[in-house]
Amino acid sequence: MTLLGRLAFAAGALRGLLRPGVAGGAYTEQDADPRERRVPADPRAEALVAALLVLAGLLAAAFGVLIAVDPQTQLLGLTFGLALAALAAALIVAGKRVVVQEIDVEPRKPPDPADDERLVAELRTVGEGISRRRALAGAAGVACAGLAGAVVLPITALGPSLDAAPDKTPWKRGRRLVTPEGRPLRAADLVLGSFASALPEGADKRELGSPVVVVRVDPGTIRLPAARRDWAPQGILAFSQICTHAGCAITLFRYPVDEATSNGPALVCPCHYSTFDVRRAARPIFGPAARALPQLPLAIDASGVLVAAGALSGSVGPSWWGVKS
Ligand code: FES
């Protein structure tokens, strides 16, 4: 028996039970036969059901898109709720105006096998009143696909964000460094031992790859890899501000007054005190971070403003964002 058949059978049985005088056994063969079978064939109702099913599917699909684009928006609840409401409305209209309505009352007597066969034969024809079967089936498919996606997609919240793309940052050759207030950062703004936060000019400040820390140390003490020899003009170095342990912003710079009695210059993360040796390409020397901060190669333009000489040297942020080394 098809799903529609089962629904019709269940609805008929329920209506029979609720009908006064029938459930109590008052009907006899002498009464007028109350059986009725309506086959509505209402194309407008079918079109309405199809439209509501498609609407449910589209709203559920919008829910999936929102999860990927903006997982925090309150529109998530609105779209999913409206999708369920549209589905419920479609089922109500289908139940009342599309699916065959049948009343079948029988006198109480021993069941006749022939009656059973007749009932089965009638149930096999319950779809006769539906003239737009394919349209309704397609609309139901849209609704099912959308709602299935809406149910499955929230599972992605258990893993990394869909928009986490640690390898893509706004930094590229020639992009000027600006202060958080938007003022171009000049090499002369940084004295020996100073520290500044900087952003790429004109880029989205909220991107994780945007913020860098800029420090100035004695150029004679810098020990960068050979490939990075010219990345620190006048002893000025820049690194991603996002800690490679758990993604906190690095806001501390330790610079010794007397290195003979103190530790050397280092960036320190305030969350769990991971410490990065800036003179050796920000490799971690203390704390839980296991990976160096990505370095931004620097240059100084003709007006003395610091500019990026290329992209960041590696992926921004914690290793569990997909960075393997
Ligand atoms: S987040 Fe920086 S040390 Fe943990």
Short mmCIF file of C-alpha atoms and ligand atoms in Angstrom, two decimals:
data_model
loop_
_atom_site.label_atom_id
_atom_site.label_comp_id
_atom_site.label_asym_id
_atom_site.label_seq_id
_atom_site.Cartn_x
_atom_site.Cartn_y
_atom_site.Cartn_z
CA MET A 1 0.00 0.00 0.00
CA THR A 2 1.36 3.43 -0.90
CA LEU A 3 1.99 6.18 1.63
CA LEU A 4 -1.02 8.10 0.37
CA GLY A 5 -3.11 4.96 0.74
CA ARG A 6 -1.99 4.46 4.32
CA LEU A 7 -2.68 8.08 5.16
CA ALA A 8 -6.15 7.85 3.65
CA PHE A 9 -6.83 4.60 5.47
CA ALA A 10 -5.69 6.07 8.80
CA ALA A 11 -7.74 9.23 8.28
CA GLY A 12 -10.81 7.18 7.40
CA ALA A 13 -10.41 4.98 10.44
CA LEU A 14 -9.99 7.98 12.73
CA ARG A 15 -13.04 9.73 11.34
CA GLY A 16 -15.04 6.57 11.71
CA LEU A 17 -14.10 6.29 15.35
CA LEU A 18 -15.02 9.89 16.07
CA ARG A 19 -18.35 9.73 14.27
CA PRO A 20 -21.26 9.70 16.79
CA GLY A 21 -23.54 6.73 16.51
CA VAL A 22 -21.06 4.66 14.58
CA ALA A 23 -18.53 3.99 17.27
CA GLY A 24 -21.43 3.09 19.52
CA GLY A 25 -22.76 0.49 17.13
CA ALA A 26 -26.10 2.28 16.50
CA TYR A 27 -25.94 1.89 12.74
CA THR A 28 -28.06 -0.89 11.25
CA GLU A 29 -28.73 -2.06 7.73
CA GLN A 30 -32.10 -0.31 7.84
CA ASP A 31 -30.43 3.12 8.16
CA ALA A 32 -29.49 5.11 5.10
CA ASP A 33 -26.07 4.11 3.87
CA PRO A 34 -23.82 6.94 5.06
CA ARG A 35 -20.84 5.85 3.02
CA GLU A 36 -19.39 8.51 0.86
CA ARG A 37 -16.27 8.80 -1.24
CA ARG A 38 -15.15 12.19 -2.41
CA VAL A 39 -12.52 12.41 -5.10
CA PRO A 40 -11.93 16.14 -5.14
CA ALA A 41 -9.56 16.65 -8.11
CA ASP A 42 -8.93 20.25 -7.10
CA PRO A 43 -6.08 21.57 -9.29
CA ARG A 44 -5.87 24.82 -7.32
CA ALA A 45 -5.37 22.96 -4.05
CA GLU A 46 -2.73 20.79 -5.68
CA ALA A 47 -0.92 23.85 -6.99
CA LEU A 48 -1.05 25.38 -3.52
CA VAL A 49 0.41 22.23 -1.96
CA ALA A 50 3.18 22.14 -4.57
CA ALA A 51 3.98 25.83 -3.95
CA LEU A 52 4.11 25.31 -0.18
CA LEU A 53 6.40 22.29 -0.55
CA VAL A 54 8.76 24.20 -2.84
CA LEU A 55 8.70 27.12 -0.41
CA ALA A 56 9.60 24.75 2.44
CA GLY A 57 12.51 23.40 0.40
CA LEU A 58 13.79 26.86 -0.50
CA LEU A 59 13.59 28.09 3.09
CA ALA A 60 15.46 25.01 4.28
CA ALA A 61 18.08 25.61 1.58
CA ALA A 62 18.39 29.23 2.75
CA PHE A 63 19.00 27.86 6.24
CA GLY A 64 21.89 25.78 4.86
CA VAL A 65 23.37 28.77 3.04
CA LEU A 66 23.16 30.91 6.18
CA ILE A 67 24.97 28.26 8.21
CA ALA A 68 27.85 28.43 5.75
CA VAL A 69 27.91 32.24 5.39
CA ASP A 70 26.88 33.60 8.78
CA PRO A 71 26.45 30.84 11.38
CA GLN A 72 25.61 33.32 14.16
CA THR A 73 22.62 35.07 12.56
CA GLN A 74 19.18 34.83 14.11
CA LEU A 75 17.81 34.34 10.60
CA LEU A 76 18.73 30.67 11.05
CA GLY A 77 15.82 30.11 13.40
CA LEU A 78 13.48 32.17 11.22
CA THR A 79 14.24 30.28 8.00
CA PHE A 80 14.06 26.82 9.58
CA GLY A 81 10.87 27.67 11.46
CA LEU A 82 9.21 29.02 8.33
CA ALA A 83 10.32 25.93 6.39
CA LEU A 84 8.60 23.68 8.93
CA ALA A 85 5.52 25.94 8.93
CA ALA A 86 5.31 25.78 5.11
CA LEU A 87 5.66 21.99 5.24
CA ALA A 88 2.93 21.76 7.88
CA ALA A 89 0.65 24.01 5.83
CA ALA A 90 1.27 21.85 2.74
CA LEU A 91 0.36 18.68 4.63
CA ILE A 92 -2.80 20.26 6.07
CA VAL A 93 -4.01 21.47 2.67
CA ALA A 94 -3.12 18.12 1.10
CA GLY A 95 -4.99 16.25 3.81
CA LYS A 96 -8.10 18.39 3.49
CA ARG A 97 -8.32 19.14 -0.21
CA VAL A 98 -6.09 16.80 -2.19
CA VAL A 99 -6.10 13.34 -0.61
CA VAL A 100 -9.34 11.37 -1.09
CA GLN A 101 -11.79 11.79 1.77
CA GLU A 102 -13.59 8.57 2.49
CA ILE A 103 -16.24 7.57 4.96
CA ASP A 104 -16.96 3.87 5.19
CA VAL A 105 -19.40 2.59 7.83
CA GLU A 106 -20.38 -1.02 8.06
CA PRO A 107 -23.02 -2.81 10.13
CA ARG A 108 -21.57 -5.01 12.80
CA LYS A 109 -21.54 -8.47 11.41
CA PRO A 110 -18.91 -11.14 10.86
CA PRO A 111 -16.23 -9.87 8.53
CA ASP A 112 -16.71 -10.90 4.95
CA PRO A 113 -13.49 -11.65 3.06
CA ALA A 114 -15.05 -10.10 -0.01
CA ASP A 115 -15.41 -6.80 1.86
CA ASP A 116 -11.75 -6.85 2.72
CA GLU A 117 -10.86 -7.32 -0.90
CA ARG A 118 -13.18 -4.48 -1.88
CA LEU A 119 -11.58 -2.20 0.70
CA VAL A 120 -8.09 -3.04 -0.51
CA ALA A 121 -9.18 -2.41 -4.09
CA GLU A 122 -10.62 0.98 -3.11
CA LEU A 123 -7.51 1.97 -1.24
CA ARG A 124 -5.46 1.19 -4.31
CA THR A 125 -7.36 3.95 -6.12
CA VAL A 126 -6.94 6.67 -3.52
CA GLY A 127 -4.72 8.67 -5.83
CA GLU A 128 -7.39 9.04 -8.48
CA GLY A 129 -8.34 12.52 -7.32
CA ILE A 130 -4.86 13.89 -7.80
CA SER A 131 -4.31 15.35 -11.24
CA ARG A 132 -0.83 16.83 -10.75
CA ARG A 133 1.04 13.88 -9.40
CA ARG A 134 4.40 14.68 -10.93
CA ALA A 135 4.31 18.31 -9.85
CA LEU A 136 3.45 17.28 -6.29
CA ALA A 137 6.12 14.58 -6.26
CA GLY A 138 8.73 17.08 -7.50
CA ALA A 139 7.69 19.65 -4.92
CA ALA A 140 7.84 17.01 -2.20
CA GLY A 141 11.34 16.14 -3.40
CA VAL A 142 12.42 19.79 -3.10
CA ALA A 143 10.99 19.99 0.41
CA CYS A 144 12.63 16.72 1.49
CA ALA A 145 16.02 17.66 0.05
CA GLY A 146 15.97 21.11 1.64
CA LEU A 147 14.84 19.87 5.03
CA ALA A 148 17.32 16.98 5.00
CA GLY A 149 20.12 19.46 4.34
CA ALA A 150 18.83 21.76 7.07
CA VAL A 151 18.90 18.89 9.55
CA VAL A 152 22.37 17.66 8.56
CA LEU A 153 24.22 20.96 8.06
CA PRO A 154 24.19 22.07 11.74
CA ILE A 155 26.49 19.11 12.40
CA THR A 156 29.22 21.21 10.78
CA ALA A 157 29.10 23.40 13.90
CA LEU A 158 30.94 20.56 15.67
CA GLY A 159 34.00 21.10 13.46
CA PRO A 160 35.95 24.02 12.03
CA SER A 161 33.95 26.90 10.61
CA LEU A 162 33.11 26.50 6.93
CA ASP A 163 34.55 29.92 6.24
CA ALA A 164 37.84 29.26 8.03
CA ALA A 165 40.43 29.74 5.32
CA PRO A 166 43.70 30.26 7.18
CA ASP A 167 45.78 30.31 4.03
CA LYS A 168 43.93 33.24 2.52
CA THR A 169 44.80 36.63 3.96
CA PRO A 170 44.57 40.18 2.61
CA TRP A 171 48.35 40.58 2.66
CA LYS A 172 50.08 40.89 -0.69
CA ARG A 173 53.05 42.70 -2.14
CA GLY A 174 52.74 46.50 -1.98
CA ARG A 175 49.92 46.65 0.59
CA ARG A 176 50.60 49.36 3.15
CA LEU A 177 50.48 48.75 6.88
CA VAL A 178 48.10 51.02 8.76
CA THR A 179 47.38 51.49 12.45
CA PRO A 180 44.02 50.30 13.89
CA GLU A 181 42.88 53.92 13.40
CA GLY A 182 43.74 53.71 9.69
CA ARG A 183 46.87 55.88 9.71
CA PRO A 184 49.82 54.62 7.60
CA LEU A 185 52.49 53.10 9.83
CA ARG A 186 55.93 54.60 9.26
CA ALA A 187 59.23 52.99 10.03
CA ALA A 188 60.09 56.11 12.04
CA ASP A 189 57.10 55.45 14.32
CA LEU A 190 58.88 52.42 15.74
CA VAL A 191 61.81 53.02 18.05
CA LEU A 192 64.11 50.22 19.22
CA GLY A 193 62.18 47.82 21.45
CA SER A 194 58.74 49.15 20.49
CA PHE A 195 55.68 47.19 19.45
CA ALA A 196 52.65 48.14 17.33
CA SER A 197 49.56 46.47 15.91
CA ALA A 198 48.91 46.95 12.21
CA LEU A 199 46.36 46.04 9.57
CA PRO A 200 46.40 45.84 5.76
CA GLU A 201 45.24 49.14 4.27
CA GLY A 202 41.73 48.91 2.78
CA ALA A 203 41.12 45.30 3.83
CA ASP A 204 38.51 43.85 6.16
CA LYS A 205 39.84 44.33 9.68
CA ARG A 206 37.76 41.42 10.97
CA GLU A 207 39.56 38.80 8.88
CA LEU A 208 41.76 36.58 10.99
CA GLY A 209 44.61 36.98 8.55
CA SER A 210 44.58 40.77 8.83
CA PRO A 211 46.17 41.78 12.16
CA VAL A 212 49.95 41.72 12.50
CA VAL A 213 52.29 42.79 15.25
CA VAL A 214 55.26 44.93 14.28
CA VAL A 215 58.37 45.16 16.44
CA ARG A 216 61.78 46.78 16.13
CA VAL A 217 64.96 45.16 17.36
CA ASP A 218 68.65 45.63 16.83
CA PRO A 219 69.21 44.56 13.18
CA GLY A 220 72.59 43.11 14.08
CA THR A 221 71.02 40.51 16.35
CA ILE A 222 68.43 39.16 13.87
CA ARG A 223 68.90 35.50 12.86
CA LEU A 224 66.33 34.87 10.15
CA PRO A 225 66.57 31.97 7.64
CA ALA A 226 68.58 32.84 4.53
CA ALA A 227 65.42 33.16 2.41
CA ARG A 228 64.13 35.88 4.74
CA ARG A 229 67.25 38.02 5.04
CA ASP A 230 65.61 41.10 3.55
CA TRP A 231 62.26 40.71 5.34
CA ALA A 232 63.20 42.98 8.25
CA PRO A 233 64.35 46.42 6.98
CA GLN A 234 66.04 48.49 9.71
CA GLY A 235 65.37 45.67 12.20
CA ILE A 236 61.57 45.96 11.83
CA LEU A 237 59.73 42.62 11.83
CA ALA A 238 56.05 41.80 11.39
CA PHE A 239 54.20 38.62 12.35
CA SER A 240 50.60 37.43 12.40
CA GLN A 241 48.93 38.54 15.62
CA ILE A 242 46.94 35.29 15.95
CA CYS A 243 48.57 32.83 18.35
CA THR A 244 49.33 29.43 16.84
CA HIS A 245 48.25 27.68 20.04
CA ALA A 246 44.54 28.52 20.35
CA GLY A 247 44.04 31.70 18.37
CA CYS A 248 44.31 34.44 21.01
CA ALA A 249 45.59 37.86 19.96
CA ILE A 250 49.22 38.42 20.87
CA THR A 251 49.45 41.71 22.71
CA LEU A 252 52.67 41.54 24.74
CA PHE A 253 56.24 42.27 23.67
CA ARG A 254 59.09 41.59 26.01
CA TYR A 255 62.21 43.65 25.37
CA PRO A 256 65.08 43.44 27.82
CA VAL A 257 66.82 46.50 29.14
CA ASP A 258 69.98 44.44 29.63
CA GLU A 259 70.12 41.22 27.67
CA ALA A 260 73.11 40.02 29.66
CA THR A 261 70.84 39.55 32.66
CA SER A 262 67.43 39.02 30.98
CA ASN A 263 65.85 36.92 28.28
CA GLY A 264 65.89 38.23 24.72
CA PRO A 265 63.11 40.07 22.88
CA ALA A 266 60.00 37.98 22.41
CA LEU A 267 56.31 38.20 21.69
CA VAL A 268 54.15 36.69 24.44
CA CYS A 269 50.58 35.47 24.17
CA PRO A 270 48.54 36.54 27.23
CA CYS A 271 46.31 33.45 27.17
CA HIS A 272 48.76 30.63 27.98
CA TYR A 273 52.07 32.46 27.76
CA SER A 274 53.39 30.97 24.57
CA THR A 275 56.54 32.93 23.82
CA PHE A 276 57.98 33.56 20.35
CA ASP A 277 61.56 34.57 19.61
CA VAL A 278 61.13 37.45 17.12
CA ARG A 279 64.79 37.45 16.07
CA ARG A 280 64.52 33.82 14.97
CA ALA A 281 61.39 34.09 12.83
CA ALA A 282 59.05 33.93 15.85
CA ARG A 283 59.74 30.30 16.64
CA PRO A 284 58.12 29.20 19.92
CA ILE A 285 60.54 29.02 22.87
CA PHE A 286 58.07 28.59 25.74
CA GLY A 287 54.46 27.54 26.32
CA PRO A 288 52.02 25.31 24.45
CA ALA A 289 52.33 26.77 20.94
CA ALA A 290 54.17 24.36 18.64
CA ARG A 291 54.44 26.43 15.49
CA ALA A 292 56.10 29.75 14.65
CA LEU A 293 53.98 32.81 13.96
CA PRO A 294 53.68 33.41 10.20
CA GLN A 295 56.00 36.26 9.20
CA LEU A 296 55.09 39.15 6.91
CA PRO A 297 57.97 40.30 4.70
CA LEU A 298 58.38 44.07 5.00
CA ALA A 299 59.72 46.90 2.87
CA ILE A 300 59.79 50.66 3.34
CA ASP A 301 58.38 52.81 0.52
CA ALA A 302 59.72 56.17 -0.64
CA SER A 303 57.61 58.07 1.90
CA GLY A 304 58.87 55.95 4.80
CA VAL A 305 55.67 53.90 5.18
CA LEU A 306 55.93 50.19 5.91
CA VAL A 307 54.53 48.00 3.11
CA ALA A 308 54.17 44.26 2.69
CA ALA A 309 56.80 42.77 0.39
CA GLY A 310 54.70 39.64 -0.10
CA ALA A 311 52.17 37.40 1.60
CA LEU A 312 52.41 35.90 5.09
CA SER A 313 54.86 33.02 5.27
CA GLY A 314 52.34 30.44 6.44
CA SER A 315 48.85 29.63 7.63
CA VAL A 316 47.37 31.85 10.30
CA GLY A 317 46.17 30.50 13.64
CA PRO A 318 46.09 27.21 15.52
CA SER A 319 47.23 23.94 14.03
CA TRP A 320 43.79 22.35 14.46
CA TRP A 321 42.45 24.70 11.80
CA GLY A 322 44.02 22.24 9.35
CA VAL A 323 47.64 23.30 9.44
CA LYS A 324 49.80 20.19 9.47
CA SER A 325 53.18 21.59 10.44
S1 FES B 1 46.31 30.91 22.76
FE1 FES B 1 48.28 31.72 22.86
S2 FES B 1 49.28 30.50 24.27
FE2 FES B 1 47.33 29.65 24.16
#
